[in-house]
PDB file of C-alpha atoms in Angstrom:
ATOM      1  CA  GLY A   1     -41.372 132.352 -85.019  1.00 87.00           C
ATOM      2  CA  LEU A   2     -42.327 128.678 -84.607  1.00 90.00           C
ATOM      3  CA  MET A   3     -38.700 127.585 -84.413  1.00 89.00           C
ATOM      4  CA  LEU A   4     -38.003 130.325 -81.883  1.00 90.00           C
ATOM      5  CA  GLY A   5     -41.038 129.044 -79.999  1.00 90.00           C
ATOM      6  CA  LEU A   6     -39.510 125.558 -79.744  1.00 90.00           C
ATOM      7  CA  MET A   7     -36.418 127.077 -78.166  1.00 90.00           C
ATOM      8  CA  SER A   8     -38.221 129.546 -75.901  1.00 90.00           C
ATOM      9  CA  VAL A   9     -40.896 127.194 -74.533  1.00 89.00           C
ATOM     10  CA  GLY A  10     -38.220 124.767 -73.373  1.00 89.00           C
ATOM     11  CA  MET A  11     -36.139 127.532 -71.827  1.00 90.00           C
ATOM     12  CA  ASN A  12     -39.216 128.902 -70.063  1.00 89.00           C
ATOM     13  CA  LEU A  13     -40.055 125.465 -68.639  1.00 90.00           C
ATOM     14  CA  VAL A  14     -36.615 125.395 -67.025  1.00 92.00           C
ATOM     15  CA  TYR A  15     -37.236 128.863 -65.591  1.00 90.00           C
ATOM     16  CA  CYS A  16     -40.686 127.830 -64.324  1.00 87.00           C
ATOM     17  CA  THR A  17     -39.385 124.848 -62.371  1.00 91.00           C
ATOM     18  CA  THR A  18     -35.949 126.069 -61.244  1.00 90.00           C
ATOM     19  CA  GLY A  19     -35.995 129.873 -61.508  1.00 89.00           C
ATOM     20  CA  LEU A  20     -32.907 129.682 -63.752  1.00 91.00           C
ATOM     21  CA  GLN A  21     -32.551 131.682 -66.968  1.00 88.00           C
ATOM     22  CA  SER A  22     -29.968 129.727 -68.945  1.00 91.00           C
ATOM     23  CA  PHE A  23     -27.645 131.647 -71.259  1.00 92.00           C
ATOM     24  CA  SER A  24     -26.302 128.314 -72.537  1.00 93.00           C
ATOM     25  CA  HIS A  25     -29.651 127.309 -74.028  1.00 94.00           C
ATOM     26  CA  GLY A  26     -28.595 128.728 -77.392  1.00 93.00           C
ATOM     27  CA  GLU A  27     -25.699 126.280 -77.498  1.00 96.00           C
ATOM     28  CA  GLN A  28     -28.172 123.407 -77.182  1.00 96.00           C
ATOM     29  CA  VAL A  29     -29.722 124.706 -80.398  1.00 95.00           C
ATOM     30  CA  THR A  30     -26.302 124.802 -82.060  1.00 96.00           C
ATOM     31  CA  LEU A  31     -25.554 121.291 -80.790  1.00 96.00           C
ATOM     32  CA  GLY A  32     -28.720 119.933 -82.390  1.00 96.00           C
ATOM     33  CA  GLY A  33     -27.860 121.444 -85.773  1.00 95.00           C
ATOM     34  CA  LEU A  34     -24.262 120.262 -85.650  1.00 96.00           C
ATOM     35  CA  MET A  35     -25.255 116.735 -84.647  1.00 96.00           C
ATOM     36  CA  ALA A  36     -27.660 116.635 -87.588  1.00 95.00           C
ATOM     37  CA  TYR A  37     -24.737 117.713 -89.794  1.00 95.00           C
ATOM     38  CA  VAL A  38     -22.634 114.895 -88.349  1.00 95.00           C
ATOM     39  CA  GLY A  39     -25.430 112.443 -89.066  1.00 95.00           C
ATOM     40  CA  THR A  40     -26.074 113.441 -92.676  1.00 94.00           C
ATOM     41  CA  GLN A  41     -22.620 114.460 -93.912  1.00 93.00           C
ATOM     42  CA  MET A  42     -20.226 112.384 -91.807  1.00 93.00           C
ATOM     43  CA  LEU A  43     -22.213 109.262 -90.934  1.00 93.00           C
ATOM     44  CA  HIS A  44     -24.235 109.380 -94.175  1.00 92.00           C
ATOM     45  CA  MET A  45     -27.555 108.855 -92.424  1.00 94.00           C
ATOM     46  CA  PRO A  46     -30.934 109.941 -93.825  1.00 93.00           C
ATOM     47  CA  VAL A  47     -32.174 113.352 -92.670  1.00 92.00           C
ATOM     48  CA  VAL A  48     -34.906 111.896 -90.454  1.00 93.00           C
ATOM     49  CA  ALA A  49     -32.479 109.499 -88.752  1.00 95.00           C
ATOM     50  CA  SER A  50     -29.993 112.345 -88.284  1.00 95.00           C
ATOM     51  CA  ALA A  51     -32.712 114.491 -86.690  1.00 95.00           C
ATOM     52  CA  ILE A  52     -33.584 111.692 -84.253  1.00 96.00           C
ATOM     53  CA  PHE A  53     -29.880 111.231 -83.513  1.00 97.00           C
ATOM     54  CA  ALA A  54     -29.536 114.971 -82.766  1.00 96.00           C
ATOM     55  CA  ILE A  55     -32.599 114.969 -80.494  1.00 96.00           C
ATOM     56  CA  VAL A  56     -31.281 111.976 -78.540  1.00 97.00           C
ATOM     57  CA  ILE A  57     -27.895 113.677 -78.101  1.00 97.00           C
ATOM     58  CA  GLY A  58     -29.698 116.822 -76.931  1.00 96.00           C
ATOM     59  CA  ALA A  59     -31.720 114.841 -74.392  1.00 96.00           C
ATOM     60  CA  ILE A  60     -28.582 113.126 -73.080  1.00 96.00           C
ATOM     61  CA  THR A  61     -26.776 116.449 -72.646  1.00 96.00           C
ATOM     62  CA  GLY A  62     -29.798 117.822 -70.767  1.00 95.00           C
ATOM     63  CA  LEU A  63     -29.686 114.854 -68.393  1.00 96.00           C
ATOM     64  CA  ILE A  64     -25.913 115.151 -67.937  1.00 95.00           C
ATOM     65  CA  GLN A  65     -26.123 118.885 -67.245  1.00 94.00           C
ATOM     66  CA  ASN A  66     -28.766 118.377 -64.583  1.00 94.00           C
ATOM     67  CA  GLU A  67     -26.971 115.504 -62.885  1.00 94.00           C
ATOM     68  CA  ILE A  68     -23.452 116.976 -62.949  1.00 94.00           C
ATOM     69  CA  VAL A  69     -23.988 120.742 -62.747  1.00 93.00           C
ATOM     70  CA  TRP A  70     -27.440 122.017 -61.844  1.00 94.00           C
ATOM     71  CA  GLY A  71     -28.537 119.260 -59.462  1.00 92.00           C
ATOM     72  CA  PRO A  72     -25.491 119.615 -57.165  1.00 94.00           C
ATOM     73  CA  LEU A  73     -25.765 123.417 -57.287  1.00 93.00           C
ATOM     74  CA  ARG A  74     -29.422 123.249 -56.222  1.00 90.00           C
ATOM     75  CA  ARG A  75     -28.621 120.830 -53.403  1.00 90.00           C
ATOM     76  CA  ARG A  76     -25.948 123.252 -52.182  1.00 92.00           C
ATOM     77  CA  HIS A  77     -28.601 126.017 -52.296  1.00 89.00           C
ATOM     78  CA  VAL A  78     -26.560 128.113 -54.713  1.00 91.00           C
ATOM     79  CA  GLY A  79     -28.584 131.175 -55.744  1.00 90.00           C
ATOM     80  CA  THR A  80     -30.097 131.511 -59.188  1.00 90.00           C
ATOM     81  CA  MET A  81     -27.926 134.554 -59.935  1.00 90.00           C
ATOM     82  CA  GLN A  82     -24.757 132.532 -59.351  1.00 93.00           C
ATOM     83  CA  GLN A  83     -26.180 129.680 -61.426  1.00 94.00           C
ATOM     84  CA  MET A  84     -26.960 132.118 -64.240  1.00 93.00           C
ATOM     85  CA  ILE A  85     -23.320 133.232 -64.223  1.00 94.00           C
ATOM     86  CA  VAL A  86     -22.347 129.567 -64.557  1.00 94.00           C
ATOM     87  CA  THR A  87     -24.578 129.315 -67.653  1.00 95.00           C
ATOM     88  CA  ILE A  88     -22.692 132.255 -69.202  1.00 94.00           C
ATOM     89  CA  GLY A  89     -19.389 130.456 -68.689  1.00 94.00           C
ATOM     90  CA  LEU A  90     -20.860 127.204 -69.998  1.00 94.00           C
ATOM     91  CA  SER A  91     -22.146 129.048 -73.064  1.00 95.00           C
ATOM     92  CA  MET A  92     -18.704 130.457 -73.879  1.00 94.00           C
ATOM     93  CA  ALA A  93     -17.010 127.102 -73.307  1.00 95.00           C
ATOM     94  CA  LEU A  94     -19.450 125.290 -75.592  1.00 95.00           C
ATOM     95  CA  GLN A  95     -19.205 127.922 -78.338  1.00 95.00           C
ATOM     96  CA  TYR A  96     -15.453 127.621 -78.626  1.00 94.00           C
ATOM     97  CA  THR A  97     -15.618 123.838 -78.295  1.00 95.00           C
ATOM     98  CA  PHE A  98     -17.922 123.800 -81.326  1.00 96.00           C
ATOM     99  CA  GLN A  99     -15.579 126.144 -83.182  1.00 95.00           C
ATOM    100  CA  PHE A 100     -12.549 123.980 -82.341  1.00 95.00           C
ATOM    101  CA  PHE A 101     -14.109 120.749 -83.609  1.00 94.00           C
ATOM    102  CA  PHE A 102     -16.252 122.039 -86.487  1.00 94.00           C
ATOM    103  CA  GLY A 103     -14.444 125.197 -87.593  1.00 92.00           C
ATOM    104  CA  GLY A 104     -15.829 128.658 -88.187  1.00 90.00           C
ATOM    105  CA  ASP A 105     -17.630 128.048 -91.487  1.00 92.00           C
ATOM    106  CA  ILE A 106     -21.279 127.205 -92.037  1.00 92.00           C
ATOM    107  CA  LYS A 107     -22.098 123.499 -92.063  1.00 93.00           C
ATOM    108  CA  GLY A 108     -24.891 122.398 -94.382  1.00 90.00           C
ATOM    109  CA  ILE A 109     -27.133 119.652 -93.044  1.00 91.00           C
ATOM    110  CA  VAL A 110     -28.392 118.952 -96.557  1.00 87.00           C
ATOM    111  CA  LYS A 111     -26.458 119.871 -99.710  1.00 80.00           C
ATOM    112  CA  SER A 112     -29.320 120.058-102.216  1.00 78.00           C
ATOM    113  CA  VAL A 113     -31.299 123.276-102.658  1.00 74.00           C
ATOM    114  CA  PRO A 114     -35.070 122.575-102.572  1.00 77.00           C
ATOM    115  CA  ASP A 115     -37.324 123.763-105.365  1.00 79.00           C
ATOM    116  CA  SER A 116     -39.467 126.749-104.404  1.00 82.00           C
ATOM    117  CA  PHE A 117     -43.101 127.265-105.325  1.00 82.00           C
ATOM    118  CA  GLN A 118     -45.832 129.859-104.851  1.00 82.00           C
ATOM    119  CA  LEU A 119     -48.551 129.805-102.213  1.00 80.00           C
ATOM    120  CA  GLY A 120     -50.552 132.881-103.139  1.00 81.00           C
ATOM    121  CA  PRO A 121     -48.210 135.859-102.662  1.00 83.00           C
ATOM    122  CA  ILE A 122     -45.676 133.743-100.729  1.00 82.00           C
ATOM    123  CA  THR A 123     -42.671 131.939-102.186  1.00 83.00           C
ATOM    124  CA  THR A 124     -41.715 128.925-100.081  1.00 84.00           C
ATOM    125  CA  ASP A 125     -40.438 125.356-100.323  1.00 85.00           C
ATOM    126  CA  MET A 126     -41.386 121.981 -98.929  1.00 88.00           C
ATOM    127  CA  PRO A 127     -38.678 121.740 -96.180  1.00 86.00           C
ATOM    128  CA  THR A 128     -39.871 125.084 -94.774  1.00 87.00           C
ATOM    129  CA  LEU A 129     -43.492 123.923 -94.648  1.00 90.00           C
ATOM    130  CA  LEU A 130     -42.502 120.582 -93.105  1.00 91.00           C
ATOM    131  CA  SER A 131     -40.380 122.361 -90.490  1.00 90.00           C
ATOM    132  CA  ALA A 132     -43.321 124.597 -89.567  1.00 90.00           C
ATOM    133  CA  LEU A 133     -45.645 121.583 -89.353  1.00 93.00           C
ATOM    134  CA  ILE A 134     -43.211 119.654 -87.145  1.00 93.00           C
ATOM    135  CA  ALA A 135     -42.809 122.671 -84.851  1.00 92.00           C
ATOM    136  CA  ILE A 136     -46.596 123.046 -84.538  1.00 92.00           C
ATOM    137  CA  CYS A 137     -47.050 119.339 -83.752  1.00 94.00           C
ATOM    138  CA  VAL A 138     -44.305 119.375 -81.091  1.00 93.00           C
ATOM    139  CA  ILE A 139     -45.690 122.516 -79.437  1.00 90.00           C
ATOM    140  CA  ILE A 140     -49.177 120.986 -79.354  1.00 91.00           C
ATOM    141  CA  GLY A 141     -47.681 117.797 -77.916  1.00 93.00           C
ATOM    142  CA  VAL A 142     -45.891 119.711 -75.148  1.00 91.00           C
ATOM    143  CA  THR A 143     -49.122 121.581 -74.330  1.00 89.00           C
ATOM    144  CA  LEU A 144     -51.043 118.300 -74.070  1.00 92.00           C
ATOM    145  CA  PHE A 145     -48.244 116.885 -71.912  1.00 92.00           C
ATOM    146  CA  LEU A 146     -48.481 119.825 -69.498  1.00 90.00           C
ATOM    147  CA  TYR A 147     -52.279 119.815 -69.195  1.00 90.00           C
ATOM    148  CA  LYS A 148     -53.359 116.205 -69.785  1.00 91.00           C
ATOM    149  CA  THR A 149     -50.711 113.986 -68.162  1.00 93.00           C
ATOM    150  CA  ARG A 150     -49.909 113.306 -64.531  1.00 93.00           C
ATOM    151  CA  LEU A 151     -46.254 114.288 -64.972  1.00 93.00           C
ATOM    152  CA  GLY A 152     -47.322 117.455 -66.767  1.00 91.00           C
ATOM    153  CA  ARG A 153     -49.612 118.438 -63.906  1.00 92.00           C
ATOM    154  CA  ALA A 154     -46.763 117.738 -61.492  1.00 93.00           C
ATOM    155  CA  THR A 155     -44.555 120.036 -63.578  1.00 92.00           C
ATOM    156  CA  ARG A 156     -47.117 122.821 -63.324  1.00 90.00           C
ATOM    157  CA  ALA A 157     -47.414 122.235 -59.587  1.00 91.00           C
ATOM    158  CA  VAL A 158     -43.640 122.546 -59.149  1.00 91.00           C
ATOM    159  CA  SER A 159     -43.748 125.691 -61.262  1.00 88.00           C
ATOM    160  CA  ASP A 160     -46.405 127.249 -59.011  1.00 86.00           C
ATOM    161  CA  ASN A 161     -44.846 126.274 -55.681  1.00 88.00           C
ATOM    162  CA  ALA A 162     -42.014 123.761 -55.456  1.00 88.00           C
ATOM    163  CA  ALA A 163     -42.124 123.493 -51.649  1.00 89.00           C
ATOM    164  CA  LEU A 164     -45.868 122.822 -51.598  1.00 91.00           C
ATOM    165  CA  ALA A 165     -45.500 120.322 -54.448  1.00 91.00           C
ATOM    166  CA  ALA A 166     -42.815 118.455 -52.501  1.00 91.00           C
ATOM    167  CA  ALA A 167     -45.027 118.439 -49.398  1.00 90.00           C
ATOM    168  CA  SER A 168     -47.813 116.947 -51.525  1.00 89.00           C
ATOM    169  CA  GLY A 169     -45.632 113.972 -52.425  1.00 91.00           C
ATOM    170  CA  ILE A 170     -44.314 115.137 -55.806  1.00 92.00           C
ATOM    171  CA  ASN A 171     -40.704 114.216 -56.547  1.00 93.00           C
ATOM    172  CA  VAL A 172     -39.414 117.673 -57.459  1.00 93.00           C
ATOM    173  CA  ASP A 173     -35.976 116.437 -58.513  1.00 93.00           C
ATOM    174  CA  GLN A 174     -37.553 113.941 -60.922  1.00 94.00           C
ATOM    175  CA  VAL A 175     -39.759 116.665 -62.422  1.00 94.00           C
ATOM    176  CA  VAL A 176     -36.795 119.009 -62.904  1.00 95.00           C
ATOM    177  CA  ARG A 177     -34.787 116.186 -64.497  1.00 95.00           C
ATOM    178  CA  VAL A 178     -37.570 115.534 -67.013  1.00 95.00           C
ATOM    179  CA  VAL A 179     -37.884 119.265 -67.741  1.00 95.00           C
ATOM    180  CA  TRP A 180     -34.168 119.550 -68.510  1.00 96.00           C
ATOM    181  CA  ILE A 181     -34.342 116.534 -70.847  1.00 96.00           C
ATOM    182  CA  LEU A 182     -37.446 117.902 -72.591  1.00 95.00           C
ATOM    183  CA  SER A 183     -36.030 121.415 -72.864  1.00 95.00           C
ATOM    184  CA  CYS A 184     -32.730 120.319 -74.407  1.00 95.00           C
ATOM    185  CA  SER A 185     -34.509 117.895 -76.745  1.00 96.00           C
ATOM    186  CA  MET A 186     -36.720 120.710 -78.051  1.00 95.00           C
ATOM    187  CA  ALA A 187     -33.685 122.958 -78.451  1.00 95.00           C
ATOM    188  CA  ALA A 188     -31.876 120.250 -80.438  1.00 96.00           C
ATOM    189  CA  LEU A 189     -34.914 119.760 -82.679  1.00 95.00           C
ATOM    190  CA  SER A 190     -35.133 123.501 -83.287  1.00 95.00           C
ATOM    191  CA  GLY A 191     -31.435 123.476 -84.232  1.00 95.00           C
ATOM    192  CA  VAL A 192     -32.088 120.767 -86.829  1.00 95.00           C
ATOM    193  CA  LEU A 193     -35.084 122.599 -88.298  1.00 94.00           C
ATOM    194  CA  LEU A 194     -33.242 125.914 -88.239  1.00 92.00           C
ATOM    195  CA  GLY A 195     -30.226 124.395 -89.993  1.00 92.00           C
ATOM    196  CA  ILE A 196     -32.456 123.059 -92.750  1.00 91.00           C
ATOM    197  CA  TYR A 197     -34.420 126.316 -93.013  1.00 88.00           C
ATOM    198  CA  LEU A 198     -31.273 128.483 -93.170  1.00 86.00           C
ATOM    199  CA  ASN A 199     -29.350 125.982 -95.311  1.00 86.00           C
ATOM    200  CA  GLY A 200     -26.653 125.630 -92.673  1.00 90.00           C
ATOM    201  CA  ILE A 201     -25.581 125.865 -89.039  1.00 93.00           C
ATOM    202  CA  SER A 202     -22.469 127.439 -87.560  1.00 93.00           C
ATOM    203  CA  TRP A 203     -20.658 127.330 -84.229  1.00 94.00           C
ATOM    204  CA  ASN A 204     -22.352 130.519 -82.949  1.00 92.00           C
ATOM    205  CA  THR A 205     -25.863 130.206 -84.409  1.00 92.00           C
ATOM    206  CA  GLY A 206     -27.438 129.675 -80.999  1.00 91.00           C
ATOM    207  CA  ALA A 207     -25.500 132.577 -79.493  1.00 90.00           C
ATOM    208  CA  THR A 208     -26.989 134.960 -82.064  1.00 87.00           C
ATOM    209  CA  LEU A 209     -30.494 133.797 -81.117  1.00 89.00           C
ATOM    210  CA  ILE A 210     -30.243 133.801 -77.310  1.00 89.00           C
ATOM    211  CA  LEU A 211     -31.282 137.454 -76.973  1.00 85.00           C
ATOM    212  CA  LEU A 212     -34.316 136.767 -79.168  1.00 87.00           C
ATOM    213  CA  MET A 213     -35.216 133.851 -76.876  1.00 89.00           C
ATOM    214  CA  PHE A 214     -34.999 136.088 -73.805  1.00 86.00           C
ATOM    215  CA  ALA A 215     -37.018 138.738 -75.638  1.00 85.00           C
ATOM    216  CA  ALA A 216     -39.710 136.203 -76.548  1.00 87.00           C
ATOM    217  CA  VAL A 217     -39.913 134.770 -73.025  1.00 86.00           C
ATOM    218  CA  THR A 218     -40.033 138.211 -71.403  1.00 84.00           C
ATOM    219  CA  LEU A 219     -42.518 139.563 -73.935  1.00 85.00           C
ATOM    220  CA  GLY A 220     -44.888 136.642 -73.430  1.00 84.00           C
ATOM    221  CA  GLY A 221     -44.453 136.615 -69.661  1.00 79.00           C
ATOM    222  CA  LEU A 222     -41.869 134.856 -67.531  1.00 76.00           C
ATOM    223  CA  GLY A 223     -43.098 131.527 -66.222  1.00 70.00           C
ATOM    224  CA  THR A 224     -45.855 131.038 -68.813  1.00 73.00           C
ATOM    225  CA  ALA A 225     -45.251 128.425 -71.530  1.00 70.00           C
ATOM    226  CA  ASN A 226     -48.058 129.739 -73.717  1.00 75.00           C
ATOM    227  CA  GLY A 227     -46.735 133.261 -73.278  1.00 81.00           C
ATOM    228  CA  ALA A 228     -43.313 132.157 -74.519  1.00 84.00           C
ATOM    229  CA  LEU A 229     -44.940 130.756 -77.669  1.00 85.00           C
ATOM    230  CA  ILE A 230     -46.914 133.933 -78.417  1.00 86.00           C
ATOM    231  CA  GLY A 231     -43.880 136.087 -77.673  1.00 87.00           C
ATOM    232  CA  SER A 232     -41.786 133.942 -80.020  1.00 88.00           C
ATOM    233  CA  LEU A 233     -44.285 134.318 -82.847  1.00 89.00           C
ATOM    234  CA  VAL A 234     -44.363 138.092 -82.405  1.00 87.00           C
ATOM    235  CA  ILE A 235     -40.576 138.432 -82.174  1.00 87.00           C
ATOM    236  CA  GLY A 236     -39.926 136.024 -85.060  1.00 86.00           C
ATOM    237  CA  ILE A 237     -42.408 137.652 -87.432  1.00 86.00           C
ATOM    238  CA  VAL A 238     -41.303 141.188 -86.578  1.00 84.00           C
ATOM    239  CA  ALA A 239     -37.613 140.283 -86.936  1.00 82.00           C
ATOM    240  CA  ASP A 240     -38.096 138.806 -90.415  1.00 82.00           C
ATOM    241  CA  MET A 241     -40.651 141.307 -91.718  1.00 83.00           C
ATOM    242  CA  SER A 242     -38.654 144.322 -90.546  1.00 82.00           C
ATOM    243  CA  SER A 243     -35.967 143.475 -93.105  1.00 78.00           C
ATOM    244  CA  LEU A 244     -38.387 144.877 -95.691  1.00 81.00           C
ATOM    245  CA  VAL A 245     -37.793 148.400 -94.394  1.00 80.00           C
ATOM    246  CA  ILE A 246     -34.454 148.279 -92.564  1.00 79.00           C
ATOM    247  CA  PRO A 247     -31.102 146.616 -93.389  1.00 80.00           C
ATOM    248  CA  ASN A 248     -31.110 142.847 -92.916  1.00 75.00           C
ATOM    249  CA  ASP A 249     -28.286 142.996 -90.350  1.00 73.00           C
ATOM    250  CA  MET A 250     -30.460 145.190 -88.100  1.00 77.00           C
ATOM    251  CA  ARG A 251     -33.607 143.061 -88.162  1.00 75.00           C
ATOM    252  CA  TYR A 252     -33.051 141.687 -84.653  1.00 77.00           C
ATOM    253  CA  ALA A 253     -32.785 145.231 -83.266  1.00 80.00           C
ATOM    254  CA  SER A 254     -36.425 145.910 -84.193  1.00 77.00           C
ATOM    255  CA  ALA A 255     -37.591 142.905 -82.162  1.00 75.00           C
ATOM    256  CA  LEU A 256     -35.600 144.047 -79.138  1.00 78.00           C
ATOM    257  CA  ALA A 257     -37.025 147.557 -79.548  1.00 82.00           C
ATOM    258  CA  ILE A 258     -40.545 146.105 -79.330  1.00 76.00           C
ATOM    259  CA  LEU A 259     -39.489 144.270 -76.167  1.00 77.00           C
ATOM    260  CA  ILE A 260     -38.370 147.525 -74.556  1.00 82.00           C
ATOM    261  CA  ILE A 261     -41.623 149.265 -75.486  1.00 82.00           C
ATOM    262  CA  VAL A 262     -43.783 146.430 -74.133  1.00 78.00           C
ATOM    263  CA  LEU A 263     -41.825 146.298 -70.874  1.00 78.00           C
ATOM    264  CA  LEU A 264     -42.330 150.020 -70.402  1.00 85.00           C
ATOM    265  CA  VAL A 265     -46.091 149.594 -70.836  1.00 84.00           C
ATOM    266  CA  ARG A 266     -46.588 146.123 -69.304  1.00 80.00           C
ATOM    267  CA  PRO A 267     -43.509 144.976 -67.358  1.00 78.00           C
ATOM    268  CA  GLN A 268     -44.904 141.504 -66.578  1.00 77.00           C
ATOM    269  CA  GLY A 269     -45.294 140.690 -70.273  1.00 78.00           C
ATOM    270  CA  ILE A 270     -48.405 139.797 -72.240  1.00 74.00           C
ATOM    271  CA  PHE A 271     -49.551 136.821 -70.137  1.00 74.00           C
ATOM    272  CA  GLY A 272     -47.537 137.446 -66.964  1.00 67.00           C
ATOM    273  CA  LYS A 273     -49.142 138.292 -63.657  1.00 64.00           C
ATOM    274  CA  GLN A 274     -48.407 141.430 -61.698  1.00 60.00           C
ATOM    275  CA  GLN A 275     -46.381 140.669 -58.593  1.00 56.00           C
ATOM    276  CA  ARG A 276     -45.483 142.858 -55.670  1.00 46.00           C
ATOM    277  CA  VAL A 277     -41.728 143.124 -55.123  1.00 41.00           C
ATOM    278  CA  GLY A 278     -40.465 144.131 -51.677  1.00 40.00           C
TER     279      GLY A 278
END
């Protein structure tokens, strides 16, 4: 749930500031895991250095995407629906690029299997606990950034009303650029943590998680960063715990079923606001 939160909060920040729901966000997660694999297994770097390397690559790709693709599309006033279709094509292109260069097998970021131990009724290991702690620290850091810094307040202003924010002297393009960098960095970090937690990353790992990200964002409430986090925790816990009673391959279906039920009862999500349409 925490790792899903890292992915979903970043994706929701992009939606807040641009109105774009990116289907290629899952590939940023895959990229982070694969770059960590390159760092540890091909460049023989320590795990921490490989994680930093993956995050930097993720941030650079976020900047490049905004400058080459999304920025020009926004300046041409291309609608968000057309941009979303572009993200679908970008997602497919990136998936098969990863498969071409890294193959279809699972790539292990670390080769050793950590020793497990008991915490009450729970069996866990140190990498899992460290991954959870890192995710919590990053989420708290992003929250402080949004509410305690000048750039964070500008981001929230753009999210509320981009035109009014621009009229108030806020550089909207600069805010969106920072959001894309932050979002892709968080996705890359989640890919590293996920690869360590699952003992490997593959070319389509992010693609299998993208529906869970959308479910988490919609469940929590579109346009609310805190809602994305709560939705991610609910979806992540339900998806993993449901494997106790249903086949493991169907565990994601239970999370999506909860999404459908919540949308029938509260279409705006847990923290979303009701809005009149039409």
